Amino acid sequence: MTYLMALDEGTTSCRTIIFDADCNIVSVAQHEFAQHFPHPGWVEHDAEEIWTTQRRTMTEALEQAGLAAGDIVSIGITNQRETVVLWDRRTGRPVYNAIVWQDRRTADLIGRFDTPAHRELVRSRTGLLLDPYFCASKIHWLLEEVDGLRADAEAGHIAFGTIDCWLLWNLTGGAVHCTDVSNACRTLLFDLHRGRWDEELLELFGIPAGMLPEVRPTSCDFGATDASLLGEPVHIGGMIGDQQSALFGQACVEPGMAKTTYGTGCFLLMNTGDVAITSEHNMLTTVAWQLDGQDPTYALEGSVFMGGASIQWLRDGLKLIHDAPAVNELAGSVPDSGGVVLVPAFAGLGAPYWDPFARGAILGLTRGSTDAHVARATLEGIACQVCDLLAAMEGDSGVPLTELRVDGGAAASDLLMQIQSDMLDRPVLRPQVLETTALGAAFMAGLAAGVYGSLSDISGHWHQEHRFEAGMAADERAARMARWSRAVTRARGWMQEDDDAAQ
Ligand code: ADP
């Protein structure tokens, strides 16, 4: 038998999943690690704890499966993106906690770089937005704030990496300082079109080039684990950011194919083939993956902050339900939302609006409105946000989507998926293996090791569990989307109006 090991390093936990070559899950080991919130808006992880937690899950997954290191053909890594680790090459020790993608400490700092010319530079080179979400301003902050760090960095002693790179460094016993292109392109320092670090951006953010890892394709030879780690060396053949990995794990390998992950937020990625499309609608342009010896495949990406988290709010905030799955029974007890619309702008609105001043709104309430209507409006609000993302992407790519593949915790809801299909007027396909993020990394590792020969091999391993067909009349759908748009308009700029009123 052939086995592949996927290291799935997320924002709250580390997991190791062992797959056989037919994509069956053989074992899973998972442990959470600590979240540190030293100040409001700051989010940190202890990078050493991430490494020791990940290492522990690797050993446990092998034990559970009754396998030895020699049974694993190749390892693939997938990871939370944009999180920054700086470490000292001489000791291998981090110089500070990892600054997590969610961290907003550099919101003011990024303002220093915010000119129309810089915005345009960032947009055209990186496909991203000038935002504290990405790595550049976090690295800049560390170089300014940590005593002596800039001098050490300029002397070549300091290494930067996203979590994939940090894990690889540790897996190889400090032998390899390398990242992959799907992670590099989330740093705000990488030229998406030329496929290399960008000197102008490095200079803009004051980051010494000597800190940066070598960039390799997503699926290639990344080296081997240090023999002492698992008893014998194991080949590492894949590294890929989590959302791109889910796109690959969903076998969206042809241009125009797309997936949405319904987790805490919702992430929609569309494969755009070998073209890096610059969005006219505030989507991000990103490298999806690059196979060894081939050109990169690009994607458009749009994310909304509140997906499944809106359902958690029904549970924890309104206490309408006792657990997330209970939303389905409550929302399913009414045929529609009775005209109620919920805009889940609890934390502002992400793509395509990017409105930090928007706030959540429930509109259309009447004396007849019930908890069931609000629950249903919540599911509709999640689905309508995804419709907005998809419309924006289709506008950018000019490619109409024929179907949407789905995964993530809230994709378990048949009702939400049916609503999604109705509102999109397109089939929604849920796969048998919902661990698409880990699977994408395993596929990358398997391609590098020759377990899979081609992308059609990958497609052949995707199996549908359920297909939701759209069944809503066109005029009804149009009326609902129009009502949704009106509600979004009312929710937008809410906090700004507060400020204006105070002045
Ligand atoms: P993340 O990876 O972002 O932590 P998950 O993919 O684990 O998120 O998804 C968790 C989300 O899925 C939660 O916000 C929860 O509200 C939602 N969820 C889980 N199960 C169901 C269900 N059966 N029906 C509807 N929503 C669900």
XYZ file of C-alpha atoms in Angstrom, residues 87-305:
219
model
C 13.629 33.227 13.693
C 17.356 33.367 14.300
C 19.194 31.105 11.860
C 21.985 30.548 14.422
C 19.727 29.063 17.098
C 16.586 28.108 15.167
C 14.568 29.960 17.807
C 11.791 32.434 16.949
C 12.657 36.008 17.904
C 9.019 36.846 18.736
C 5.635 35.149 18.743
C 4.147 34.491 15.309
C 1.921 37.392 14.251
C -1.286 35.834 12.980
C -3.132 36.812 9.773
C -6.051 38.160 11.835
C -3.818 40.606 13.727
C -4.719 44.293 13.160
C -1.770 45.950 15.003
C -0.348 47.323 11.772
C -3.584 49.043 10.651
C -2.086 52.478 11.422
C 1.364 51.545 10.177
C -0.001 50.499 6.790
C -1.560 53.953 6.551
C 1.994 55.333 6.176
C 2.345 53.484 2.878
C -1.148 54.292 1.678
C -0.816 56.519 -1.378
C -2.596 56.009 -4.716
C 0.767 55.142 -6.315
C 1.586 52.496 -3.685
C -1.900 51.059 -3.859
C -1.493 50.678 -7.598
C 2.011 49.194 -7.204
C 0.764 46.602 -4.704
C -2.292 45.779 -6.788
C -0.453 45.341 -10.063
C 2.547 43.422 -8.678
C 0.958 41.245 -5.997
C -2.756 41.001 -6.916
C -3.534 41.932 -3.293
C -4.676 45.034 -1.407
C -2.576 47.271 0.839
C -3.881 45.741 4.069
C -2.475 44.615 7.467
C -3.922 41.151 6.745
C -0.827 40.274 4.660
C 2.778 39.762 5.831
C 4.701 42.880 4.790
C 3.534 45.340 7.443
C 3.891 42.670 10.149
C 7.541 42.055 9.239
C 8.140 45.801 9.158
C 6.587 46.144 12.618
C 8.841 43.406 14.069
C 11.970 44.960 12.549
C 11.051 48.270 14.163
C 9.892 47.023 17.532
C 12.207 44.142 18.491
C 15.493 45.408 19.931
C 18.484 44.817 17.668
C 16.454 42.851 15.157
C 17.060 45.089 12.164
C 20.832 44.917 12.621
C 20.679 41.120 12.957
C 18.443 40.902 9.885
C 20.813 43.058 7.851
C 23.712 40.844 8.961
C 21.834 37.826 7.520
C 21.069 36.140 10.850
C 17.269 36.372 10.703
C 14.960 34.190 8.622
C 11.381 35.031 7.685
C 8.799 32.416 6.875
C 5.088 31.751 6.781
C 4.036 28.650 8.705
C 4.735 26.233 5.832
C 8.303 27.517 5.716
C 8.737 27.351 9.495
C 7.498 23.751 9.591
C 9.772 22.779 6.674
C 12.778 24.321 8.411
C 12.043 22.261 11.524
C 11.142 19.078 9.668
C 14.480 19.204 7.848
C 16.441 19.969 11.007
C 17.205 23.522 9.810
C 18.553 22.366 6.451
C 15.943 23.964 4.151
C 14.686 27.568 4.213
C 12.093 27.518 1.499
C 8.448 28.346 0.819
C 6.094 27.626 -2.049
C 4.620 30.067 -4.520
C 1.030 29.832 -3.159
C 2.280 31.077 0.222
C 4.848 33.550 -1.154
C 2.156 35.342 -3.129
C 0.308 36.230 0.119
C 3.172 38.232 1.597
C 2.672 41.515 -0.347
C 6.345 41.151 -1.383
C 6.028 38.787 -4.320
C 5.669 39.666 -7.991
C 2.817 37.449 -9.092
C 3.579 37.803 -12.781
C 7.345 37.301 -12.769
C 7.186 34.714 -9.980
C 9.839 36.211 -7.711
C 10.412 38.522 -4.747
C 10.015 42.152 -5.758
C 12.890 44.545 -4.944
C 10.710 47.633 -5.111
C 8.238 46.257 -2.588
C 11.060 45.040 -0.311
C 12.490 48.525 -0.357
C 9.107 50.133 0.233
C 8.524 48.023 3.351
C 12.171 48.181 4.466
C 12.718 44.416 4.461
C 16.232 42.992 3.822
C 16.138 40.441 0.989
C 18.442 38.118 2.952
C 15.584 37.233 5.329
C 13.456 35.715 2.611
C 13.111 32.029 1.818
C 13.732 30.513 -1.584
C 10.448 30.105 -3.492
C 9.708 26.736 -5.080
C 6.699 25.286 -6.917
C 3.828 23.879 -4.843
C 4.585 20.298 -5.767
C 8.292 19.443 -6.005
C 11.189 18.097 -3.972
C 11.357 20.125 -0.733
C 13.882 17.817 0.924
C 13.401 15.126 3.535
C 12.625 15.035 7.237
C 15.591 14.790 9.585
C 16.182 11.088 10.254
C 15.872 11.551 14.017
C 12.304 12.857 13.710
C 10.351 9.747 12.653
C 13.098 7.114 12.674
C 13.989 7.497 9.009
C 13.845 10.355 6.508
C 10.556 10.967 4.700
C 10.316 12.958 1.482
C 8.433 16.273 1.564
C 6.730 16.850 -1.790
C 4.044 19.515 -1.332
C 3.427 22.857 0.361
C 0.304 24.926 -0.302
C -1.757 27.612 1.471
C -5.004 26.323 2.968
C -7.562 27.907 0.621
C -5.630 27.019 -2.505
C -5.240 23.514 -1.104
C -9.013 23.187 -0.713
C -9.421 24.287 -4.354
C -7.023 21.526 -5.404
C -8.547 18.997 -2.990
C -11.889 19.735 -4.676
C -10.179 18.883 -7.987
C -11.065 22.301 -9.430
C -8.261 21.831 -11.937
C -9.888 23.414 -15.020
C -10.313 27.164 -15.568
C -13.771 28.299 -14.443
C -14.103 25.660 -11.711
C -14.714 27.054 -8.218
C -15.238 26.033 -4.618
C -16.586 27.728 -1.532
C -15.462 26.740 1.947
C -18.157 27.490 4.540
C -16.168 27.697 7.764
C -16.124 30.573 10.229
C -16.017 32.830 7.162
C -16.633 31.861 3.558
C -13.851 31.578 0.995
C -14.644 31.384 -2.694
C -11.797 30.588 -5.095
C -12.090 30.254 -8.861
C -9.432 28.678 -11.054
C -8.530 31.137 -13.848
C -5.935 28.902 -15.529
C -2.647 30.449 -16.631
C -4.026 34.013 -16.545
C -3.608 36.228 -13.471
C -6.772 38.315 -13.836
C -6.689 41.750 -12.236
C -10.020 42.184 -10.513
C -12.264 45.146 -11.191
C -14.423 44.108 -8.244
C -12.053 43.997 -5.273
C -11.311 40.300 -5.507
C -7.760 39.126 -4.807
C -5.594 37.591 -7.503
C -3.491 34.732 -6.247
C -1.381 31.799 -7.366
C -3.499 28.682 -6.945
C -0.565 26.282 -7.350
C 2.409 25.456 -9.510
C 3.353 21.912 -10.421
C 7.021 21.063 -10.865
C 8.330 22.230 -14.229
C 5.043 23.895 -15.219
C 3.666 27.430 -15.294
C 1.595 28.577 -12.321
C -2.180 28.250 -12.235
C -3.911 31.380 -10.925
C -7.146 31.971 -9.044
C -9.468 34.773 -8.060
C -10.306 34.791 -4.381
C -13.103 36.462 -2.455
C -13.826 36.071 1.217
C -16.562 37.108 3.615
C -15.955 37.314 7.360
